[in-house]
PDB file of C-alpha atoms and ligand atoms in Angstrom:
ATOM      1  CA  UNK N  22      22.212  96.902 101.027  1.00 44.00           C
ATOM      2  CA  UNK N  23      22.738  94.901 103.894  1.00 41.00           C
ATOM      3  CA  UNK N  24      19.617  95.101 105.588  1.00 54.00           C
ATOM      4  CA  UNK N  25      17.072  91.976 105.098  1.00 66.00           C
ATOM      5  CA  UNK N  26      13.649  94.038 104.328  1.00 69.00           C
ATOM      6  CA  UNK N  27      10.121  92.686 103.649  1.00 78.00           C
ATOM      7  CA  UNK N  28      10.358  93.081  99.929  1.00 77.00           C
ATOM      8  CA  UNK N  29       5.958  93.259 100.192  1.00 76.00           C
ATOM      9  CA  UNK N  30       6.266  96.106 102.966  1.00 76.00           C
ATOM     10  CA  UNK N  31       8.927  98.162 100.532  1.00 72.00           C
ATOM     11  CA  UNK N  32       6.737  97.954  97.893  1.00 74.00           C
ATOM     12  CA  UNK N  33       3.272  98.609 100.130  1.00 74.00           C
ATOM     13  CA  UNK N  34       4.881 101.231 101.932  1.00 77.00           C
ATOM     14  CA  UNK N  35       7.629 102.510 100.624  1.00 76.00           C
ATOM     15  CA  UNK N  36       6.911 103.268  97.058  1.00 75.00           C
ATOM     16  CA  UNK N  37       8.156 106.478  96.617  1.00 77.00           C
ATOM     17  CA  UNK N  38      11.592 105.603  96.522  1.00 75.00           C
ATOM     18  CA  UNK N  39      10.973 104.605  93.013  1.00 79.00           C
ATOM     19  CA  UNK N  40       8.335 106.814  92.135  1.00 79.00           C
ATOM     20  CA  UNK N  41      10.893 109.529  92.712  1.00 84.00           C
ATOM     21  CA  UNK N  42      13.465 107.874  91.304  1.00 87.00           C
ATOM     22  CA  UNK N  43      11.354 108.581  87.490  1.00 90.00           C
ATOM     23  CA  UNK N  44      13.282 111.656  86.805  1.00 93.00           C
ATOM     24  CA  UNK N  45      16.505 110.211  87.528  1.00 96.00           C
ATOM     25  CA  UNK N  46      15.823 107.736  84.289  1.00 97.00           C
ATOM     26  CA  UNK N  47      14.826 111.495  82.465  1.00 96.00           C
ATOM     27  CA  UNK N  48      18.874 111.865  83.049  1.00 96.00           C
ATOM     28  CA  UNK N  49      19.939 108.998  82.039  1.00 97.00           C
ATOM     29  CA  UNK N  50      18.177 109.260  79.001  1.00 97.00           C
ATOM     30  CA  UNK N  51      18.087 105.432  78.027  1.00 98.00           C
ATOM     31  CA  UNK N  52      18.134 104.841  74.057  1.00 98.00           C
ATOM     32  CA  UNK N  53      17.172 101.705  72.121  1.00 98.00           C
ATOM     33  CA  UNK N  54      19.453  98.476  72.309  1.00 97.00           C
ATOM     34  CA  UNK N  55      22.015  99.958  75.093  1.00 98.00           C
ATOM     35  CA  UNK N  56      23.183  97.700  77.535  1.00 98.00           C
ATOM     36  CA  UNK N  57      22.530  98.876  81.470  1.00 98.00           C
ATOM     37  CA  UNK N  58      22.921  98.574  84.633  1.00 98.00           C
ATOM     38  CA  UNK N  59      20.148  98.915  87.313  1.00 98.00           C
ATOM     39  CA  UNK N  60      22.892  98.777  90.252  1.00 98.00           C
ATOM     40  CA  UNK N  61      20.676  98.086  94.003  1.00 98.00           C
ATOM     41  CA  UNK N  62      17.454  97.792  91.597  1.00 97.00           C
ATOM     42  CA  UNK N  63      15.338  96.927  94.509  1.00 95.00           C
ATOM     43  CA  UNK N  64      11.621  94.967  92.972  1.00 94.00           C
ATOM     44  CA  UNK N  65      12.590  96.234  89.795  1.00 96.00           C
ATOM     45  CA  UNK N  66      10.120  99.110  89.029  1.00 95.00           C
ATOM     46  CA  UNK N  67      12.638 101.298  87.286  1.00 96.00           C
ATOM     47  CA  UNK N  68      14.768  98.521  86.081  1.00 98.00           C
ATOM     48  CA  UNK N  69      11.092  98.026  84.016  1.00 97.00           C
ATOM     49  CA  UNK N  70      10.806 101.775  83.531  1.00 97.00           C
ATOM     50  CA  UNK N  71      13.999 101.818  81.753  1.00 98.00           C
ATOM     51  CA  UNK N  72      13.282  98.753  79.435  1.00 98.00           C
ATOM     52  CA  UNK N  73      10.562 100.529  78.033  1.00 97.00           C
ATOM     53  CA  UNK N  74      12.901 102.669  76.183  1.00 97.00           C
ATOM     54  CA  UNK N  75      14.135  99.530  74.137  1.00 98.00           C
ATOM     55  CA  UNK N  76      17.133  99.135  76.196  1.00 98.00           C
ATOM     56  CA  UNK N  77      18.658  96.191  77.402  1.00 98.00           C
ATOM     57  CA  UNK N  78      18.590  95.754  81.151  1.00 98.00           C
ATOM     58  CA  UNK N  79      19.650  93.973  83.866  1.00 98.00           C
ATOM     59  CA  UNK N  80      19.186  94.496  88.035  1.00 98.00           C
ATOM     60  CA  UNK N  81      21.464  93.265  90.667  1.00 98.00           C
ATOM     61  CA  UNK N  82      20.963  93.777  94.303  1.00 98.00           C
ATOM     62  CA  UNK N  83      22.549  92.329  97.307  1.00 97.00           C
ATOM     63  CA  UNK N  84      19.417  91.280  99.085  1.00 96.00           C
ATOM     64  CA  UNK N  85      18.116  88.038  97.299  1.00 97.00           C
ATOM     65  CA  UNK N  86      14.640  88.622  99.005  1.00 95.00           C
ATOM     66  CA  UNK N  87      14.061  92.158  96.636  1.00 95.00           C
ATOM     67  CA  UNK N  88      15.613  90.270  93.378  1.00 97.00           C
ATOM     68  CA  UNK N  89      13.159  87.417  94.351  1.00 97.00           C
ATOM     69  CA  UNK N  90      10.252  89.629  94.032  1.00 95.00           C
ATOM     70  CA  UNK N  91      12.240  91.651  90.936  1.00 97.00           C
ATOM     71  CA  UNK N  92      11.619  88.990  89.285  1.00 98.00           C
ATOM     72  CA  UNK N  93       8.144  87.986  90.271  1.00 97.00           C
ATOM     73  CA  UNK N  94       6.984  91.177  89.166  1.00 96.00           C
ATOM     74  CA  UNK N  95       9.176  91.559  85.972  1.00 98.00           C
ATOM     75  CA  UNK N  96       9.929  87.567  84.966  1.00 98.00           C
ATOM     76  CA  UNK N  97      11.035  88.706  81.093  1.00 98.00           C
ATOM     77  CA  UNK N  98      13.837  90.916  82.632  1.00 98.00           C
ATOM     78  CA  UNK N  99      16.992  89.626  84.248  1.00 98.00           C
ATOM     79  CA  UNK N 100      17.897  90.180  87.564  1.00 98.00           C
ATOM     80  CA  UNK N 101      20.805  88.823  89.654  1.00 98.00           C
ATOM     81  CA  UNK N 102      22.062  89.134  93.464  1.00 98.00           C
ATOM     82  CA  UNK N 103      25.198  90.666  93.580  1.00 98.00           C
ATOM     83  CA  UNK N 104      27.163  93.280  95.672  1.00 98.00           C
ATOM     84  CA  UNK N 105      27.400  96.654  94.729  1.00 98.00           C
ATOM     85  CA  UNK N 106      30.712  97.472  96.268  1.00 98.00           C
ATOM     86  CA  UNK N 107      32.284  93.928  94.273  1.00 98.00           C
ATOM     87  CA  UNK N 108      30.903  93.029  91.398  1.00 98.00           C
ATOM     88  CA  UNK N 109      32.459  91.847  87.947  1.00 98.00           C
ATOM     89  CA  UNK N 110      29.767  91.771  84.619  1.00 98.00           C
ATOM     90  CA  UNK N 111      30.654  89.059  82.105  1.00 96.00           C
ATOM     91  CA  UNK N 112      29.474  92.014  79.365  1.00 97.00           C
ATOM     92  CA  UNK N 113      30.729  95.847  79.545  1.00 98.00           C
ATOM     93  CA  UNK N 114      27.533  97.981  79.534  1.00 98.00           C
ATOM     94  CA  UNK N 115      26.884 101.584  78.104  1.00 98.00           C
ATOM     95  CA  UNK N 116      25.308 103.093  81.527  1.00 98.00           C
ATOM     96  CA  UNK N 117      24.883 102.152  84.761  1.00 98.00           C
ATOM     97  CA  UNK N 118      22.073 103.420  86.993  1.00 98.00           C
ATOM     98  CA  UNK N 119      21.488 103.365  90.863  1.00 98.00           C
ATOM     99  CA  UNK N 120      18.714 105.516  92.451  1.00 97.00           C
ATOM    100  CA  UNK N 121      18.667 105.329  96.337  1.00 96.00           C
ATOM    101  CA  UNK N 122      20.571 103.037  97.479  1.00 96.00           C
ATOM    102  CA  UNK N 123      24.334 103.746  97.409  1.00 98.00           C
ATOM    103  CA  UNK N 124      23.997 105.557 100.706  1.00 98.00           C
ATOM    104  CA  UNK N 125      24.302 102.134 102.341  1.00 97.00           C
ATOM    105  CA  UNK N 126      27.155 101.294 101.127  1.00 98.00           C
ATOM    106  CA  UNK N 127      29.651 102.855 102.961  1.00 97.00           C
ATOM    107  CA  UNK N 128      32.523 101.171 100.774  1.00 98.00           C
ATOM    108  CA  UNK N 129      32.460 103.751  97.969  1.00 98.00           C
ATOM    109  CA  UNK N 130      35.699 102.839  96.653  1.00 98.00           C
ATOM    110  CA  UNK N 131      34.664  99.719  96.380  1.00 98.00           C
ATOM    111  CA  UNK N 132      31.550 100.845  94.191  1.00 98.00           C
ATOM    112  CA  UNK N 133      33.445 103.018  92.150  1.00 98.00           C
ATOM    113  CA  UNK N 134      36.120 100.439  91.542  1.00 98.00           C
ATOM    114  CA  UNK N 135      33.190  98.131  90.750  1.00 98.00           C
ATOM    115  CA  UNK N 136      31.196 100.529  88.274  1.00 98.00           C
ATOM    116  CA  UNK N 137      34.444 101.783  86.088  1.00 97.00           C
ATOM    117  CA  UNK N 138      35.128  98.294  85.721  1.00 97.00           C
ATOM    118  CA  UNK N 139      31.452  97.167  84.556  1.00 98.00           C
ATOM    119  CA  UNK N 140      31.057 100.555  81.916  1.00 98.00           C
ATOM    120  CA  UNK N 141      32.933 100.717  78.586  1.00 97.00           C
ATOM    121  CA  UNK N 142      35.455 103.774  77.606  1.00 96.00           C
ATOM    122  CA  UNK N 143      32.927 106.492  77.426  1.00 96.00           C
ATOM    123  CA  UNK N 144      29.871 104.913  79.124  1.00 98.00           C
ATOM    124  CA  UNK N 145      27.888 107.129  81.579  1.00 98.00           C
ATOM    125  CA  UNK N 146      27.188 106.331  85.761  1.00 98.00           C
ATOM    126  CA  UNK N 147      24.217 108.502  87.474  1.00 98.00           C
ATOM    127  CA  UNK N 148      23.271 108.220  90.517  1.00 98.00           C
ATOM    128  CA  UNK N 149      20.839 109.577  92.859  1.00 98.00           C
ATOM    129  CA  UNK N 150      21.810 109.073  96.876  1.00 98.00           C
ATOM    130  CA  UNK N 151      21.283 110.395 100.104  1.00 98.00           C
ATOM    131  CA  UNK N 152      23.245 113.277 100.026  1.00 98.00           C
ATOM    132  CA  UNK N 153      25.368 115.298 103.242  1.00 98.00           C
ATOM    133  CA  UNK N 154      22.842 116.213 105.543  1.00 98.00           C
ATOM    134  CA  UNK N 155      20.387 113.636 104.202  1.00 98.00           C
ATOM    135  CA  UNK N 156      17.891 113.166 106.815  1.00 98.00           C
ATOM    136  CA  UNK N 157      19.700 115.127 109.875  1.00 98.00           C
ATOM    137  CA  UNK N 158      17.079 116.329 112.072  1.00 98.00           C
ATOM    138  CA  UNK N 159      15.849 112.763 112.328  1.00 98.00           C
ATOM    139  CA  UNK N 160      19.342 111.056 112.404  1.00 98.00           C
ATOM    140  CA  UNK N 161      19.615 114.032 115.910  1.00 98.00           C
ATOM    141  CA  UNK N 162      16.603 113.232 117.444  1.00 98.00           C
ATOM    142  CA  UNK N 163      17.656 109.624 117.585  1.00 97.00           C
ATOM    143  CA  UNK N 164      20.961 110.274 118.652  1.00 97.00           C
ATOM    144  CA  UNK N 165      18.971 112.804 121.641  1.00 97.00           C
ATOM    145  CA  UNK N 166      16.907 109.555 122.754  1.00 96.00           C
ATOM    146  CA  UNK N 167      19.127 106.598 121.728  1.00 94.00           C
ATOM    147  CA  UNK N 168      22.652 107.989 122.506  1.00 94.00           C
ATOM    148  CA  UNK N 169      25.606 108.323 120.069  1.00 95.00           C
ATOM    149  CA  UNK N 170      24.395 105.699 117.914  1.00 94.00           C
ATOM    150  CA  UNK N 171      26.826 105.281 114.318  1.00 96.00           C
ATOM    151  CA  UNK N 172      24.788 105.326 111.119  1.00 96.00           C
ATOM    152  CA  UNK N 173      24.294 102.879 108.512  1.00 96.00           C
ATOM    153  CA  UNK N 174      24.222 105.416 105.830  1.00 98.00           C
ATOM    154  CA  UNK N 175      27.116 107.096 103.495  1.00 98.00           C
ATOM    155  CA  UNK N 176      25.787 110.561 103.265  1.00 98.00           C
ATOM    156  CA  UNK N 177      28.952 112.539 101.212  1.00 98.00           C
ATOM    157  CA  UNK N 178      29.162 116.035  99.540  1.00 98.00           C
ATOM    158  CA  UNK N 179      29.313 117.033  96.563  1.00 98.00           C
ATOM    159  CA  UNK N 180      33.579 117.679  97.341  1.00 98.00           C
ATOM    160  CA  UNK N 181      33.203 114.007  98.200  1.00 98.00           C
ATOM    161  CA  UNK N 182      31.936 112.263  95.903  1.00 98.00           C
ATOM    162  CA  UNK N 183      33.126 113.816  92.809  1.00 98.00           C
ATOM    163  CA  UNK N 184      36.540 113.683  94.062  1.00 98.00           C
ATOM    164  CA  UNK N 185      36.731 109.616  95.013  1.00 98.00           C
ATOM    165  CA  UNK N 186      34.957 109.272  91.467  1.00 98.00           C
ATOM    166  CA  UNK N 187      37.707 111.443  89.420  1.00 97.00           C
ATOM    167  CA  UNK N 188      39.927 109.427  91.371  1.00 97.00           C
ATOM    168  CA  UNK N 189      38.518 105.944  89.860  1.00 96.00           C
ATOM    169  CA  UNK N 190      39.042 107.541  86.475  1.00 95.00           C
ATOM    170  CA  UNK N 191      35.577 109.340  86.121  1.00 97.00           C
ATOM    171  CA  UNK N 192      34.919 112.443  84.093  1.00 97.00           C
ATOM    172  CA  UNK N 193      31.899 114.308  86.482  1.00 98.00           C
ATOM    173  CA  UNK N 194      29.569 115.967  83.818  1.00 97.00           C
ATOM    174  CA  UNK N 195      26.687 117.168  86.547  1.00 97.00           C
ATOM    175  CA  UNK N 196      26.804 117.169  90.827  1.00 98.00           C
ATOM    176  CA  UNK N 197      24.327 118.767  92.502  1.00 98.00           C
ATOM    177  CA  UNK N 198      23.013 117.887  96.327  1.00 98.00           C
ATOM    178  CA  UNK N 199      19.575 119.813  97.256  1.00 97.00           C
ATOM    179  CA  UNK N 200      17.399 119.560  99.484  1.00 98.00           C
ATOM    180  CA  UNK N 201      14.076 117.059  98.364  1.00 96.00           C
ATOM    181  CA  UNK N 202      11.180 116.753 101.509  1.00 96.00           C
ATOM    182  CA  UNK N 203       9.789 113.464 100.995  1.00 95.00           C
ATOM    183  CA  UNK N 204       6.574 112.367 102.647  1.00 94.00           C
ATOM    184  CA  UNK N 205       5.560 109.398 104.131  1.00 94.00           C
ATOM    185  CA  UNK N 206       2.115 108.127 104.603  1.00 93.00           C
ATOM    186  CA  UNK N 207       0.110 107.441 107.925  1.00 95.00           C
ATOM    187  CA  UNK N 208       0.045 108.401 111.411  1.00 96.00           C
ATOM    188  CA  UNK N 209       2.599 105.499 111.772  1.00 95.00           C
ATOM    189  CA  UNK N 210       4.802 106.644 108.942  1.00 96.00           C
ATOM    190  CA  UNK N 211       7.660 107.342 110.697  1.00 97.00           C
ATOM    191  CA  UNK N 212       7.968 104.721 113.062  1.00 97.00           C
ATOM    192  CA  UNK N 213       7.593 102.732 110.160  1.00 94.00           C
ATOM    193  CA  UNK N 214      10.150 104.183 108.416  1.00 95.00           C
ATOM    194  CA  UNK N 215      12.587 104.283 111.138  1.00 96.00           C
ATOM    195  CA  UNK N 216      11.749 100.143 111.936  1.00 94.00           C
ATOM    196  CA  UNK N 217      12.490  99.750 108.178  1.00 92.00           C
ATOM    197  CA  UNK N 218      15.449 101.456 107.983  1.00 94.00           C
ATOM    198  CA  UNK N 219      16.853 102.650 111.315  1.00 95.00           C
ATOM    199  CA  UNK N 220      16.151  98.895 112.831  1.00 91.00           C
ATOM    200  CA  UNK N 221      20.089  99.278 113.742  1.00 92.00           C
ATOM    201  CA  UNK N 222      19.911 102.508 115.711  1.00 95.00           C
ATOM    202  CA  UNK N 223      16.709 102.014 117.548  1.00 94.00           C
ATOM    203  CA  UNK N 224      15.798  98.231 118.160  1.00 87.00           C
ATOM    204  CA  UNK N 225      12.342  98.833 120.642  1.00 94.00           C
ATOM    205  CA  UNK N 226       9.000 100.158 119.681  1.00 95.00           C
ATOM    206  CA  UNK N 227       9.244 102.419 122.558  1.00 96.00           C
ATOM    207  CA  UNK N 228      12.367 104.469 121.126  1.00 96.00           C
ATOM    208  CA  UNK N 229      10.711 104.605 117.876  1.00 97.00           C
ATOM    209  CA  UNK N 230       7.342 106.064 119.176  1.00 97.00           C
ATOM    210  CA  UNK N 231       9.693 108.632 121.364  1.00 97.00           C
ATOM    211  CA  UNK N 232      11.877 109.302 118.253  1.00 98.00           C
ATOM    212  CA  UNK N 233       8.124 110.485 116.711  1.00 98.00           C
ATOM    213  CA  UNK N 234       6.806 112.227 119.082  1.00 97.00           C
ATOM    214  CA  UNK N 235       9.849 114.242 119.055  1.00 97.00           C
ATOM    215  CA  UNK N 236       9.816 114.882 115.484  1.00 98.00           C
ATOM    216  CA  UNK N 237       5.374 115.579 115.688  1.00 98.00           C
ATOM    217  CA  UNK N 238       5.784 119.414 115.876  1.00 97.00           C
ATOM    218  CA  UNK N 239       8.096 119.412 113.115  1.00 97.00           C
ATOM    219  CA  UNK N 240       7.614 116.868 110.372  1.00 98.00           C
ATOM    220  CA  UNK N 241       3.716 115.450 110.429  1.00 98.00           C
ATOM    221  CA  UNK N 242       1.300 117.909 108.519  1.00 97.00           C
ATOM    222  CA  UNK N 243      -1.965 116.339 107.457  1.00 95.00           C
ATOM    223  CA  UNK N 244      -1.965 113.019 107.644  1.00 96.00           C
ATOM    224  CA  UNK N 245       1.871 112.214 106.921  1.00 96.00           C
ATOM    225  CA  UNK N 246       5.662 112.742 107.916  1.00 97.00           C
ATOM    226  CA  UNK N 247       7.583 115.288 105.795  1.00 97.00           C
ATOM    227  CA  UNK N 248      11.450 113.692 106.033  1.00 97.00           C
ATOM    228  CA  UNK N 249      14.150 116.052 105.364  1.00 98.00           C
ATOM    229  CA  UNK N 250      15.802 113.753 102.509  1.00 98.00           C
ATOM    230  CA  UNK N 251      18.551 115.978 100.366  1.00 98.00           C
ATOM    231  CA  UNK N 252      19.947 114.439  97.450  1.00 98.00           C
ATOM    232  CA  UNK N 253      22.862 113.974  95.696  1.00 98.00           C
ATOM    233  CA  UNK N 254      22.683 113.295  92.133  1.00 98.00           C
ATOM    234  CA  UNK N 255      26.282 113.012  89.826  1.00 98.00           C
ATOM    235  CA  UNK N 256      25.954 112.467  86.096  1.00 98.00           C
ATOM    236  CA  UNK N 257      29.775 110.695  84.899  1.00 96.00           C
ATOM    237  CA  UNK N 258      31.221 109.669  82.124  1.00 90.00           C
ATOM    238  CA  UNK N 259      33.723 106.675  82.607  1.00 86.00           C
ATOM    239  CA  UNK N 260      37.385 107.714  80.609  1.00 83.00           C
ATOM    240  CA  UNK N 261      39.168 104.295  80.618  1.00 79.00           C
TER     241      UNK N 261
HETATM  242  C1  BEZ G  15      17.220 107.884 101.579  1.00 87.88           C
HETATM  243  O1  BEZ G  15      16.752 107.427 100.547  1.00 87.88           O
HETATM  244  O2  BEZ G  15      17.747 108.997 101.616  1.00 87.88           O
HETATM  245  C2  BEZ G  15      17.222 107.107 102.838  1.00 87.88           C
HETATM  246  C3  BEZ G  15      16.424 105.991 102.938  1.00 87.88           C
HETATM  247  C4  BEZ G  15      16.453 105.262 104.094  1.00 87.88           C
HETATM  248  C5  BEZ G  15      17.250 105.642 105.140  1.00 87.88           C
HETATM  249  C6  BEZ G  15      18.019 106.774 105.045  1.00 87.88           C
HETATM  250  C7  BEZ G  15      18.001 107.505 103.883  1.00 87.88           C
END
């Protein structure tokens, strides 16, 4: 991730990203005294999820303010900044793990290249990411108020993905890209969530509240903002 965020207002406000992210660690099925990877782990709530299975673990993320407070809240686990699409690991691991965040990365090749290299012959990569289509309708009604503004995000297909990986050497054992509403809390919700993570596409207050007001009819039912997330989620196994 590139973005600087408030690593307090993530956590405050943003907490399902990691709440969902749970059943992605039910797929990677972590066992006692593996080595892994939490690859973008954020503040480190499922790099901590995933030592409780006995596993060894260690976070990296590029933004030093979210491994700062990774390792406030965690200080017995180890957590490094690093960046995702270039990084080297002095140990091979069994699995690596990265739940929402590889969408903002938009050099995959890089990532791949990076993860085959970190995994020993046979280890496992899953990931959960934004998937094609993540998040359209609001990614449109910015582009109906701001202009044609470019994304930040790397939003592939299934086709996509799975091909770059196979072409880095990885075996793909499970792809799948559906669609998962996620809410967000508040009347303010979503221009909260667009100045968190759409500060690039819409700099003023004023195009956020008009990017909302927009999206009213559609998304906000009782008391929150229902965001048309769709995920992509690719289970691997690394054959080098
Ligand atoms: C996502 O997790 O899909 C996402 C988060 C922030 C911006 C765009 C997408």
């Amino acid at each position: 991730m590139s973005t600087a965020w408030d690593a307090a207002r993530y956590q405050a406000r943003h907490s399902y990203v990691f709440a969902y992210g749970e059943s992605l660690i039910d797929m990677l099925k972590p066992q006692a005294g593996e080595r892994i990877l939490d690859l973008g782990c954020g503040s480190g709530q499922l790099t901590a999820k995933i030592a409780e299975s006995g596993a060894q673990v260690m976070g990296i993320d590029q933004s030093p303010e979210m491994v700062a407070e990774a390792r406030r809240n965690f200080p017995l686990l180890k957590f490094d900044v690093a960046d995702a699409a270039n990084f080297k690991l002095d140990t091979k691991v069994d699995a690596v793990f990265s739940n929402a965040v590889l969408h903002w990365v938009k050099d995959a090749d890089g990532v791949a290249e990076s993860v085959a290299g970190a995994l020993r012959s046979g280890g496992r990569f899953v990931v959960e990411m934004g998937g094609k289509g993540n998040t359209q309708a609001v990614i449109d009604a910015i582009r109906d108020i701001a202009g044609p503004v470019g994304t930040p995000w790397y939003f592939p297909s299934v086709g996509e993905y799975t091909s770059l990986l196979e072409r880095h050497g990885f075996e793909i054992a499970v792809a799948t890209l559906f669609d998962r509403p996620t809410r967000v809390e508040g009347e303010d919700g979503l221009e909260e969530w667009l100045s968190m993570f759409a500060g690039s596409m819409l700099e003023t207050k004023e195009l956020r509240r008009e990017v909302a007001d927009r999206l009213r009819s559609k998304m906000f039912r009782e008391g929150g903002w229902v965001l048309d997330y769709r995920r992509l989620r690719v289970i691997t196994k690394c054959n080098h």
